[in-house]
Amino acid sequence: MSAQFVDSVMATVVARNPGETEFHQAVHEVAESVAVVIDKHPELAKAKIFERIVEPERQLMFRVPWMDDKGQVQVNRGFRVQFSSAIGPYKGGLRFHPSVYLGIIKFLGFEQVFKNALTTTAIGGGKGGSDFDPKAKSDNEVMRFCQSFMTELFRHVGPDTDVPAGDIGVGGREIGYMFGMYKKLTNTFTGVFTGKGLEYGGSLVRTEATGYGLVYFVSRILEARGMSWKGLKVVISGSGNVAIYAAQKAQQLGANVIALSDSNGYIVDPRGIKVDTVKRIKEVERGRIKEYAQEHSSAKYTEGWEGIWTTPCDVALPSATQNEIDEAAAKALVKNGCKAVGEGANMPSTPEAMKVFLDAGVSFAPAKAANAGGVATSALEMSQNSMRLSWPFEEVDARLKQIMDNIYDQCVQASEVYGAKGNLVIGANIAGFLKVAGAMMAQGLV
Ligand code: NDP
């Protein structure tokens, strides 16, 4: 029955969404995990809950014309996929990267549905973005693009409808420009975005939240092995929002973070990465990670991002992009003694890589659970906006930690109840699915 369920769901998904390979990959993983739940609960099968979840409630694609600094007209494509509003308004980030197409946005939106459910805050799932590349663009070009993007998106979002945030290529600068245009077009000042600046309704800890939350989650899988961060060698890919704050928190807890990367290459600093230098290079100067090695003689830069996984480490935190760890990279990590992997990025491990980790007994924290701290803190930002209050750093951080602990406990429990003790991939998929399925059953066929 289980194999039949997966095959039949996948046949429809592949036929209906041709060429969207990342979306197929994300659905396949969840379908495999929840097949056992569908077997046990014929009412979910009868109501076609999973078949409904894989079909977004609404998907939008739109033209984004803008003018560059040379006076040339540029045309990009914008996306917003409103996947599920079963447990709250659509919620999920916007990604600006040249690789963006519908399949990427759909895989991210699909994952977001279950991730948001795991946070136990009332938010549904969505995702959006554009094939616009903010790299090497002037602030004015980024602003003109963001403003044009919002002249279409504004009519589809709202604080009780759909609340976007950042993702790859979308940070505080982009959120500010988009929020400004939304405010002007609607003549409202509402919490329609999260990740806002602190001056205009942002929450303390939102910037740090995904990276910090990842480290809090991995603390639990280390504890379960009788380990702590003290003295562990940690390799983190990427050098963006997630990577920087994962590195900062891991170091605060006593780890030695020795490597970071960007899409051009990676640095290894055996003495420990100086996070302040990385923050300045990446956040202020918008430079490249190789500049770190020019400033710190203890560090070595290697061209090409893939090689980072050959760096011996105890813990790997892939925090750059999807499918960045393939089977060969996973084997290299295992061979070099890696004991735990925490996914900061969305779907950074291929299915083959995940199998290598699980077969080798590596403790594995899947993205849906491990990187949910960002969106959880976004939900806290929404609460503060609704109350017109702003909580202190310590309070938001304590809530974030509590949420990550709770997600870990839910994953462990679901894995035990459904016969896959210790497999947090299955645990996360099932725990998230059950919450969304329960809400959908209660709301009838809508
Ligand atoms: P940023 O844009 O801040 O940073 C992305 C980083 O990854 C950059 O350093 C980028 O380098 C690097 N990168 C991209 N592709 C590769 C590659 N193939 N190899 C090595 N490095 C690469 O994005 P975020 O940190 O926000 O997002 C990173 C991941 O985390 C994404 O998968 C995102 O979906 C996920 N995530 C983010 C959340 C958030 O709150 N921001 C929440 C949950 C998940 P370059 O500058 O060269 O492009």
GROMACS .gro file of C-alpha atoms and ligand atoms in nm:
model
  494
    1MET     CA    1   0.000   0.000   0.000
    2SER     CA    2   0.277   0.247   0.099
    3ALA     CA    3   0.475   0.207  -0.223
    4GLN     CA    4   0.152   0.228  -0.421
    5PHE     CA    5   0.059   0.555  -0.245
    6VAL     CA    6   0.399   0.711  -0.320
    7ASP     CA    7   0.397   0.595  -0.683
    8SER     CA    8   0.049   0.722  -0.748
    9VAL     CA    9   0.110   1.062  -0.585
   10MET     CA   10   0.437   1.104  -0.771
   11ALA     CA   11   0.287   1.007  -1.108
   12THR     CA   12   0.034   1.289  -1.074
   13VAL     CA   13   0.281   1.543  -0.937
   14VAL     CA   14   0.535   1.477  -1.214
   15ALA     CA   15   0.269   1.487  -1.488
   16ARG     CA   16   0.116   1.806  -1.354
   17ASN     CA   17   0.440   1.988  -1.283
   18PRO     CA   18   0.674   1.884  -1.565
   19GLY     CA   19   1.041   1.974  -1.533
   20GLU     CA   20   1.009   2.098  -1.173
   21THR     CA   21   1.268   1.854  -1.040
   22GLU     CA   22   1.330   2.020  -0.703
   23PHE     CA   23   0.957   2.019  -0.634
   24HIS     CA   24   0.934   1.650  -0.725
   25GLN     CA   25   1.227   1.576  -0.492
   26ALA     CA   26   1.068   1.759  -0.199
   27VAL     CA   27   0.727   1.591  -0.246
   28HIS     CA   28   0.883   1.246  -0.284
   29GLU     CA   29   1.064   1.273   0.049
   30VAL     CA   30   0.749   1.375   0.237
   31ALA     CA   31   0.529   1.119   0.058
   32GLU     CA   32   0.768   0.839   0.156
   33SER     CA   33   0.758   0.951   0.520
   34VAL     CA   34   0.382   0.997   0.551
   35ALA     CA   35   0.277   0.683   0.361
   36VAL     CA   36   0.267   0.496   0.693
   37VAL     CA   37   0.034   0.762   0.839
   38ILE     CA   38  -0.200   0.735   0.539
   39ASP     CA   39  -0.200   0.355   0.588
   40LYS     CA   40  -0.306   0.395   0.950
   41HIS     CA   41  -0.565   0.666   0.883
   42PRO     CA   42  -0.804   0.571   0.601
   43GLU     CA   43  -1.001   0.892   0.665
   44LEU     CA   44  -0.699   1.096   0.549
   45ALA     CA   45  -0.671   0.880   0.238
   46LYS     CA   46  -1.043   0.916   0.165
   47ALA     CA   47  -1.030   1.295   0.203
   48LYS     CA   48  -0.727   1.297  -0.032
   49ILE     CA   49  -0.543   1.519   0.213
   50PHE     CA   50  -0.196   1.460   0.068
   51GLU     CA   51  -0.318   1.490  -0.291
   52ARG     CA   52  -0.465   1.828  -0.192
   53ILE     CA   53  -0.153   1.946  -0.006
   54VAL     CA   54   0.072   1.896  -0.311
   55GLU     CA   55  -0.145   2.130  -0.518
   56PRO     CA   56  -0.080   2.495  -0.421
   57GLU     CA   57  -0.392   2.694  -0.333
   58ARG     CA   58  -0.276   2.967  -0.572
   59GLN     CA   59   0.034   3.042  -0.782
   60LEU     CA   60   0.118   3.378  -0.929
   61MET     CA   61   0.371   3.465  -1.199
   62PHE     CA   62   0.417   3.820  -1.315
   63ARG     CA   63   0.631   4.057  -1.523
   64VAL     CA   64   0.871   4.285  -1.336
   65PRO     CA   65   1.004   4.559  -1.568
   66TRP     CA   66   1.261   4.805  -1.430
   67MET     CA   67   1.528   5.043  -1.553
   68ASP     CA   68   1.899   4.996  -1.480
   69ASP     CA   69   2.151   5.274  -1.412
   70LYS     CA   70   2.241   5.296  -1.781
   71GLY     CA   71   1.881   5.374  -1.870
   72GLN     CA   72   1.825   5.026  -2.021
   73VAL     CA   73   1.494   4.848  -1.964
   74GLN     CA   74   1.528   4.511  -1.787
   75VAL     CA   75   1.258   4.247  -1.754
   76ASN     CA   76   1.245   3.985  -1.478
   77ARG     CA   77   0.984   3.735  -1.369
   78GLY     CA   78   0.817   3.748  -1.027
   79PHE     CA   79   0.658   3.458  -0.837
   80ARG     CA   80   0.442   3.403  -0.532
   81VAL     CA   81   0.312   3.056  -0.456
   82GLN     CA   82   0.046   3.054  -0.184
   83PHE     CA   83   0.065   2.691  -0.087
   84SER     CA   84  -0.150   2.636   0.218
   85SER     CA   85  -0.356   2.854   0.447
   86ALA     CA   86  -0.478   2.559   0.657
   87ILE     CA   87  -0.325   2.685   0.980
   88GLY     CA   88  -0.274   3.057   0.918
   89PRO     CA   89  -0.196   3.326   0.660
   90TYR     CA   90   0.054   3.222   0.391
   91LYS     CA   91   0.404   3.278   0.522
   92GLY     CA   92   0.745   3.228   0.363
   93GLY     CA   93   1.035   3.421   0.217
   94LEU     CA   94   1.117   3.579  -0.116
   95ARG     CA   95   1.429   3.460  -0.301
   96PHE     CA   96   1.608   3.679  -0.556
   97HIS     CA   97   1.857   3.465  -0.750
   98PRO     CA   98   1.912   3.400  -1.123
   99SER     CA   99   1.838   3.027  -1.073
  100VAL     CA  100   1.482   3.097  -0.954
  101TYR     CA  101   1.200   2.939  -1.156
  102LEU     CA  102   0.862   2.797  -1.062
  103GLY     CA  103   1.005   2.458  -0.953
  104ILE     CA  104   1.238   2.619  -0.695
  105ILE     CA  105   0.963   2.838  -0.552
  106LYS     CA  106   0.728   2.540  -0.531
  107PHE     CA  107   0.976   2.315  -0.353
  108LEU     CA  108   1.043   2.591  -0.103
  109GLY     CA  109   0.671   2.667  -0.057
  110PHE     CA  110   0.588   2.300  -0.008
  111GLU     CA  111   0.860   2.255   0.257
  112GLN     CA  112   0.743   2.574   0.424
  113VAL     CA  113   0.395   2.431   0.489
  114PHE     CA  114   0.530   2.157   0.717
  115LYS     CA  115   0.806   2.369   0.869
  116ASN     CA  116   0.559   2.637   0.972
  117ALA     CA  117   0.330   2.375   1.122
  118LEU     CA  118   0.620   2.245   1.331
  119THR     CA  119   0.677   2.588   1.485
  120THR     CA  120   0.329   2.558   1.645
  121THR     CA  121   0.262   2.921   1.552
  122ALA     CA  122  -0.044   3.002   1.339
  123ILE     CA  123   0.112   3.045   0.996
  124GLY     CA  124   0.040   2.875   0.665
  125GLY     CA  125   0.296   2.817   0.390
  126GLY     CA  126   0.404   3.015   0.085
  127LYS     CA  127   0.716   3.129  -0.099
  128GLY     CA  128   0.805   3.371  -0.374
  129GLY     CA  129   1.084   3.553  -0.547
  130SER     CA  130   1.234   3.641  -0.879
  131ASP     CA  131   1.514   3.549  -1.120
  132PHE     CA  132   1.655   3.897  -1.051
  133ASP     CA  133   2.021   3.891  -0.939
  134PRO     CA  134   2.093   4.160  -0.677
  135LYS     CA  135   2.468   4.088  -0.699
  136ALA     CA  136   2.672   4.378  -0.839
  137LYS     CA  137   2.361   4.597  -0.870
  138SER     CA  138   2.359   4.948  -0.725
  139ASP     CA  139   2.128   5.034  -0.436
  140ASN     CA  140   1.920   5.238  -0.679
  141GLU     CA  141   1.882   4.946  -0.918
  142VAL     CA  142   1.778   4.717  -0.633
  143MET     CA  143   1.528   4.979  -0.516
  144ARG     CA  144   1.376   5.023  -0.863
  145PHE     CA  145   1.344   4.648  -0.901
  146CYS     CA  146   1.185   4.603  -0.556
  147GLN     CA  147   0.939   4.884  -0.622
  148SER     CA  148   0.832   4.736  -0.955
  149PHE     CA  149   0.802   4.390  -0.795
  150MET     CA  150   0.569   4.534  -0.531
  151THR     CA  151   0.346   4.717  -0.779
  152GLU     CA  152   0.212   4.370  -0.864
  153LEU     CA  153   0.266   4.174  -0.541
  154PHE     CA  154   0.094   4.428  -0.316
  155ARG     CA  155  -0.254   4.321  -0.426
  156HIS     CA  156  -0.193   3.958  -0.323
  157VAL     CA  157  -0.038   4.002   0.023
  158GLY     CA  158  -0.145   4.155   0.355
  159PRO     CA  159  -0.091   4.107   0.729
  160ASP     CA  160  -0.380   3.858   0.754
  161THR     CA  161  -0.343   3.711   0.404
  162ASP     CA  162   0.018   3.651   0.311
  163VAL     CA  163   0.327   3.779   0.492
  164PRO     CA  164   0.655   3.748   0.295
  165ALA     CA  165   1.008   3.768   0.441
  166GLY     CA  166   1.367   3.732   0.316
  167ASP     CA  167   1.560   3.438   0.174
  168ILE     CA  168   1.862   3.415  -0.058
  169GLY     CA  169   1.933   3.759  -0.203
  170VAL     CA  170   1.666   3.929   0.007
  171GLY     CA  171   1.787   4.091   0.329
  172GLY     CA  172   1.708   4.406   0.524
  173ARG     CA  173   1.774   4.640   0.230
  174GLU     CA  174   1.532   4.464  -0.004
  175ILE     CA  175   1.263   4.420   0.265
  176GLY     CA  176   1.284   4.793   0.339
  177TYR     CA  177   1.231   4.895  -0.025
  178MET     CA  178   0.942   4.649  -0.070
  179PHE     CA  179   0.775   4.749   0.257
  180GLY     CA  180   0.803   5.117   0.162
  181MET     CA  181   0.627   5.060  -0.171
  182TYR     CA  182   0.356   4.844  -0.011
  183LYS     CA  183   0.289   5.116   0.246
  184LYS     CA  184   0.259   5.382  -0.024
  185LEU     CA  185   0.031   5.177  -0.249
  186THR     CA  186  -0.206   5.067   0.026
  187ASN     CA  187  -0.186   5.368   0.256
  188THR     CA  188  -0.147   5.131   0.552
  189PHE     CA  189   0.134   5.067   0.799
  190THR     CA  190   0.099   4.699   0.885
  191GLY     CA  191   0.310   4.394   0.956
  192VAL     CA  192   0.291   4.275   0.595
  193PHE     CA  193   0.659   4.177   0.589
  194THR     CA  194   0.882   4.021   0.851
  195GLY     CA  195   1.254   4.082   0.871
  196LYS     CA  196   1.183   4.455   0.884
  197GLY     CA  197   1.433   4.704   1.024
  198LEU     CA  198   1.413   4.769   1.397
  199GLU     CA  199   1.316   5.132   1.330
  200TYR     CA  200   0.991   5.036   1.157
  201GLY     CA  201   0.844   4.730   1.327
  202GLY     CA  202   1.114   4.465   1.303
  203SER     CA  203   1.183   4.220   1.584
  204LEU     CA  204   1.505   4.181   1.775
  205VAL     CA  205   1.668   3.839   1.704
  206ARG     CA  206   1.499   3.801   1.359
  207THR     CA  207   1.833   3.861   1.186
  208GLU     CA  208   2.007   3.600   1.399
  209ALA     CA  209   1.711   3.361   1.430
  210THR     CA  210   1.767   3.100   1.159
  211GLY     CA  211   2.134   3.050   1.244
  212TYR     CA  212   2.079   3.061   1.620
  213GLY     CA  213   1.778   2.827   1.593
  214LEU     CA  214   1.983   2.582   1.387
  215VAL     CA  215   2.250   2.568   1.656
  216TYR     CA  216   1.988   2.528   1.933
  217PHE     CA  217   1.838   2.236   1.742
  218VAL     CA  218   2.175   2.072   1.678
  219SER     CA  219   2.257   2.113   2.050
  220ARG     CA  220   1.975   1.865   2.114
  221ILE     CA  221   2.103   1.604   1.867
  222LEU     CA  222   2.451   1.641   2.015
  223GLU     CA  223   2.313   1.603   2.369
  224ALA     CA  224   2.137   1.283   2.261
  225ARG     CA  225   2.484   1.149   2.169
  226GLY     CA  226   2.629   1.267   2.500
  227MET     CA  227   2.819   1.548   2.328
  228SER     CA  228   2.831   1.928   2.352
  229TRP     CA  229   2.966   2.199   2.119
  230LYS     CA  230   3.279   2.250   2.332
  231GLY     CA  231   3.588   2.205   2.116
  232LEU     CA  232   3.403   2.060   1.816
  233LYS     CA  233   3.531   2.143   1.469
  234VAL     CA  234   3.247   2.288   1.263
  235VAL     CA  235   3.225   2.347   0.887
  236ILE     CA  236   2.949   2.579   0.760
  237SER     CA  237   2.875   2.644   0.394
  238GLY     CA  238   2.758   2.982   0.269
  239SER     CA  239   2.842   3.314   0.429
  240GLY     CA  240   2.500   3.476   0.423
  241ASN     CA  241   2.241   3.536   0.689
  242VAL     CA  242   2.204   3.177   0.808
  243ALA     CA  243   2.574   3.086   0.796
  244ILE     CA  244   2.699   3.398   0.977
  245TYR     CA  245   2.468   3.365   1.277
  246ALA     CA  246   2.506   2.987   1.299
  247ALA     CA  247   2.880   3.047   1.319
  248GLN     CA  248   2.837   3.316   1.584
  249LYS     CA  249   2.617   3.102   1.809
  250ALA     CA  250   2.827   2.785   1.765
  251GLN     CA  251   3.135   2.983   1.870
  252GLN     CA  252   2.953   3.130   2.170
  253LEU     CA  253   2.882   2.772   2.278
  254GLY     CA  254   3.250   2.678   2.252
  255ALA     CA  255   3.280   2.531   1.902
  256ASN     CA  256   3.565   2.602   1.663
  257VAL     CA  257   3.409   2.711   1.332
  258ILE     CA  258   3.682   2.658   1.074
  259ALA     CA  259   3.523   2.701   0.730
  260LEU     CA  260   3.273   2.915   0.537
  261SER     CA  261   3.206   2.958   0.164
  262ASP     CA  262   3.026   3.147  -0.109
  263SER     CA  263   2.936   3.042  -0.461
  264ASN     CA  264   3.294   3.109  -0.578
  265GLY     CA  265   3.498   2.923  -0.317
  266TYR     CA  266   3.567   2.850   0.048
  267ILE     CA  267   3.798   2.954   0.330
  268VAL     CA  268   3.947   2.737   0.602
  269ASP     CA  269   4.087   2.909   0.911
  270PRO     CA  270   4.206   2.643   1.159
  271ARG     CA  271   4.235   2.910   1.431
  272GLY     CA  272   3.863   2.978   1.408
  273ILE     CA  273   3.673   3.209   1.174
  274LYS     CA  274   3.652   3.572   1.292
  275VAL     CA  275   3.280   3.629   1.246
  276ASP     CA  276   3.312   4.008   1.274
  277THR     CA  277   3.536   4.015   0.967
  278VAL     CA  278   3.287   3.803   0.770
  279LYS     CA  279   2.998   4.025   0.879
  280ARG     CA  280   3.177   4.336   0.758
  281ILE     CA  281   3.283   4.182   0.426
  282LYS     CA  282   2.943   4.028   0.349
  283GLU     CA  283   2.691   4.258   0.517
  284VAL     CA  284   2.854   4.600   0.488
  285GLU     CA  285   3.090   4.582   0.191
  286ARG     CA  286   2.888   4.315   0.001
  287GLY     CA  287   3.222   4.154  -0.089
  288ARG     CA  288   3.344   3.798  -0.149
  289ILE     CA  289   3.456   3.539   0.105
  290LYS     CA  290   3.806   3.523  -0.048
  291GLU     CA  291   3.870   3.872   0.092
  292TYR     CA  292   3.874   3.712   0.438
  293ALA     CA  293   4.191   3.520   0.348
  294GLN     CA  294   4.351   3.844   0.229
  295GLU     CA  295   4.297   3.989   0.578
  296HIS     CA  296   4.378   3.682   0.792
  297SER     CA  297   4.701   3.500   0.713
  298SER     CA  298   4.589   3.195   0.913
  299ALA     CA  299   4.316   3.132   0.653
  300LYS     CA  300   4.344   2.961   0.316
  301TYR     CA  301   4.106   3.029   0.026
  302THR     CA  302   4.025   2.757  -0.228
  303GLU     CA  303   3.842   2.831  -0.551
  304GLY     CA  304   3.521   2.627  -0.606
  305TRP     CA  305   3.252   2.577  -0.341
  306GLU     CA  306   3.220   2.196  -0.353
  307GLY     CA  307   3.556   2.125  -0.188
  308ILE     CA  308   3.441   2.255   0.151
  309TRP     CA  309   3.295   1.911   0.235
  310THR     CA  310   3.640   1.751   0.218
  311THR     CA  311   3.744   1.958   0.522
  312PRO     CA  312   3.757   1.722   0.824
  313CYS     CA  313   3.504   1.825   1.089
  314ASP     CA  314   3.282   1.695   1.371
  315VAL     CA  315   2.971   1.889   1.265
  316ALA     CA  316   2.862   2.012   0.921
  317LEU     CA  317   2.601   2.285   0.884
  318PRO     CA  318   2.514   2.323   0.513
  319SER     CA  319   2.366   2.675   0.500
  320ALA     CA  320   2.401   2.788   0.138
  321THR     CA  321   2.154   2.632  -0.105
  322GLN     CA  322   1.962   2.323  -0.221
  323ASN     CA  323   2.140   2.000  -0.319
  324GLU     CA  324   2.482   2.133  -0.219
  325ILE     CA  325   2.580   1.800  -0.055
  326ASP     CA  326   2.569   1.508  -0.296
  327GLU     CA  327   2.654   1.144  -0.229
  328ALA     CA  328   3.029   1.192  -0.282
  329ALA     CA  329   3.037   1.493  -0.047
  330ALA     CA  330   2.842   1.301   0.217
  331LYS     CA  331   3.084   1.007   0.191
  332ALA     CA  332   3.379   1.243   0.231
  333LEU     CA  333   3.225   1.393   0.546
  334VAL     CA  334   3.157   1.049   0.696
  335LYS     CA  335   3.506   0.925   0.610
  336ASN     CA  336   3.659   1.228   0.782
  337GLY     CA  337   3.467   1.161   1.105
  338CYS     CA  338   3.167   1.395   1.083
  339LYS     CA  339   2.920   1.298   1.357
  340ALA     CA  340   2.632   1.540   1.308
  341VAL     CA  341   2.477   1.734   1.020
  342GLY     CA  342   2.233   2.020   1.070
  343GLU     CA  343   2.063   2.159   0.760
  344GLY     CA  344   2.055   2.540   0.771
  345ALA     CA  345   1.967   2.573   0.402
  346ASN     CA  346   1.650   2.428   0.254
  347MET     CA  347   1.702   2.076   0.113
  348PRO     CA  348   2.083   2.106   0.101
  349SER     CA  349   2.135   1.727   0.101
  350THR     CA  350   2.038   1.517  -0.199
  351PRO     CA  351   1.835   1.202  -0.118
  352GLU     CA  352   2.149   0.993  -0.181
  353ALA     CA  353   2.352   1.209   0.059
  354MET     CA  354   2.085   1.181   0.326
  355LYS     CA  355   2.093   0.802   0.295
  356VAL     CA  356   2.472   0.800   0.339
  357PHE     CA  357   2.438   1.000   0.664
  358LEU     CA  358   2.155   0.791   0.805
  359ASP     CA  359   2.322   0.458   0.714
  360ALA     CA  360   2.648   0.574   0.875
  361GLY     CA  361   2.473   0.668   1.201
  362VAL     CA  362   2.544   1.039   1.161
  363SER     CA  363   2.294   1.242   1.367
  364PHE     CA  364   2.093   1.427   1.107
  365ALA     CA  365   1.879   1.739   1.162
  366PRO     CA  366   1.657   1.797   0.857
  367ALA     CA  367   1.597   2.150   0.726
  368LYS     CA  368   1.223   2.158   0.791
  369ALA     CA  369   1.290   2.127   1.160
  370ALA     CA  370   1.641   2.262   1.205
  371ASN     CA  371   1.605   2.591   1.015
  372ALA     CA  372   1.250   2.670   1.135
  373GLY     CA  373   1.383   2.927   1.383
  374GLY     CA  374   1.375   3.203   1.121
  375VAL     CA  375   1.010   3.169   1.037
  376ALA     CA  376   0.922   3.105   1.402
  377THR     CA  377   1.078   3.439   1.494
  378SER     CA  378   0.893   3.597   1.201
  379ALA     CA  379   0.574   3.474   1.365
  380LEU     CA  380   0.693   3.642   1.687
  381GLU     CA  381   0.749   3.960   1.484
  382MET     CA  382   0.389   3.935   1.359
  383SER     CA  383   0.265   3.899   1.719
  384GLN     CA  384   0.461   4.205   1.829
  385ASN     CA  385   0.329   4.406   1.531
  386SER     CA  386  -0.030   4.311   1.616
  387MET     CA  387   0.023   4.422   1.975
  388ARG     CA  388   0.229   4.728   1.872
  389LEU     CA  389   0.490   4.613   2.119
  390SER     CA  390   0.854   4.523   2.094
  391TRP     CA  391   0.999   4.254   2.315
  392PRO     CA  392   1.358   4.264   2.447
  393PHE     CA  393   1.629   4.054   2.282
  394GLU     CA  394   1.648   3.808   2.572
  395GLU     CA  395   1.275   3.745   2.561
  396VAL     CA  396   1.263   3.672   2.186
  397ASP     CA  397   1.577   3.458   2.210
  398ALA     CA  398   1.428   3.256   2.498
  399ARG     CA  399   1.107   3.200   2.300
  400LEU     CA  400   1.311   3.095   1.995
  401LYS     CA  401   1.504   2.842   2.202
  402GLN     CA  402   1.183   2.707   2.351
  403ILE     CA  403   1.030   2.668   2.004
  404MET     CA  404   1.338   2.482   1.874
  405ASP     CA  405   1.328   2.249   2.176
  406ASN     CA  406   0.961   2.186   2.113
  407ILE     CA  407   1.022   2.109   1.743
  408TYR     CA  408   1.294   1.863   1.839
  409ASP     CA  409   1.063   1.690   2.087
  410GLN     CA  410   0.781   1.667   1.830
  411CYS     CA  411   1.015   1.511   1.572
  412VAL     CA  412   1.153   1.256   1.818
  413GLN     CA  413   0.805   1.163   1.937
  414ALA     CA  414   0.659   1.122   1.586
  415SER     CA  415   0.956   0.909   1.480
  416GLU     CA  416   0.894   0.679   1.777
  417VAL     CA  417   0.516   0.652   1.733
  418TYR     CA  418   0.553   0.564   1.365
  419GLY     CA  419   0.829   0.306   1.406
  420ALA     CA  420   1.132   0.503   1.289
  421LYS     CA  421   1.290   0.589   1.625
  422GLY     CA  422   1.564   0.848   1.596
  423ASN     CA  423   1.500   0.927   1.228
  424LEU     CA  424   1.426   1.298   1.247
  425VAL     CA  425   1.361   1.325   0.871
  426ILE     CA  426   1.060   1.098   0.906
  427GLY     CA  427   0.970   1.252   1.244
  428ALA     CA  428   0.965   1.608   1.106
  429ASN     CA  429   0.765   1.515   0.797
  430ILE     CA  430   0.505   1.323   0.996
  431ALA     CA  431   0.469   1.574   1.280
  432GLY     CA  432   0.425   1.863   1.035
  433PHE     CA  433   0.187   1.668   0.812
  434LEU     CA  434  -0.037   1.560   1.101
  435LYS     CA  435  -0.089   1.919   1.211
  436VAL     CA  436  -0.179   2.044   0.863
  437ALA     CA  437  -0.395   1.737   0.794
  438GLY     CA  438  -0.587   1.790   1.119
  439ALA     CA  439  -0.666   2.151   1.027
  440MET     CA  440  -0.770   2.053   0.674
  441MET     CA  441  -1.002   1.777   0.799
  442ALA     CA  442  -1.167   2.022   1.040
  443GLN     CA  443  -1.224   2.284   0.769
  444GLY     CA  444  -1.392   2.054   0.517
  445LEU     CA  445  -1.336   2.036   0.142
  446VAL     CA  446  -1.203   2.384   0.064
  447NDP     P1  447   2.190   3.476   0.178
  447NDP     O1  448   2.157   3.532   0.045
  447NDP     O2  449   2.204   3.565   0.294
  447NDP     O3  450   2.323   3.391   0.167
  447NDP     C1  451   2.338   3.281   0.082
  447NDP     C2  452   2.481   3.240   0.090
  447NDP     O4  453   2.500   3.113   0.026
  447NDP     C3  454   2.574   3.337   0.019
  447NDP     O5  455   2.695   3.341   0.088
  447NDP     C4  456   2.591   3.271  -0.118
  447NDP     O6  457   2.708   3.307  -0.185
  447NDP     C5  458   2.600   3.129  -0.074
  447NDP     N1  459   2.578   3.035  -0.181
  447NDP     C6  460   2.479   3.029  -0.272
  447NDP     N2  461   2.496   2.924  -0.351
  447NDP     C7  462   2.608   2.861  -0.307
  447NDP     C8  463   2.677   2.747  -0.343
  447NDP     N3  464   2.636   2.670  -0.445
  447NDP     N4  465   2.787   2.712  -0.272
  447NDP     C9  466   2.831   2.786  -0.170
  447NDP     N5  467   2.769   2.898  -0.130
  447NDP    C10  468   2.660   2.934  -0.198
  447NDP     O7  469   2.079   3.363   0.205
  447NDP     P2  470   2.036   3.299   0.343
  447NDP     O8  471   2.153   3.282   0.433
  447NDP     O9  472   1.918   3.373   0.392
  447NDP    O10  473   1.983   3.157   0.294
  447NDP    C11  474   2.068   3.042   0.286
  447NDP    C12  475   1.982   2.917   0.286
  447NDP    O11  476   1.905   2.913   0.407
  447NDP    C13  477   1.879   2.907   0.173
  447NDP    O12  478   1.863   2.771   0.138
  447NDP    C14  479   1.752   2.957   0.238
  447NDP    O13  480   1.636   2.907   0.173
  447NDP    C15  481   1.767   2.898   0.377
  447NDP     N6  482   1.688   2.961   0.481
  447NDP    C16  483   1.699   3.094   0.510
  447NDP    C17  484   1.625   3.151   0.610
  447NDP    C18  485   1.641   3.293   0.652
  447NDP    O14  486   1.580   3.331   0.752
  447NDP     N7  487   1.719   3.374   0.584
  447NDP    C19  488   1.525   3.072   0.684
  447NDP    C20  489   1.526   2.931   0.654
  447NDP    C21  490   1.604   2.881   0.554
  447NDP     P3  491   2.706   3.414  -0.306
  447NDP    O15  492   2.713   3.545  -0.237
  447NDP    O16  493   2.826   3.379  -0.385
  447NDP    O17  494   2.578   3.392  -0.383
   0.00000   0.00000   0.00000
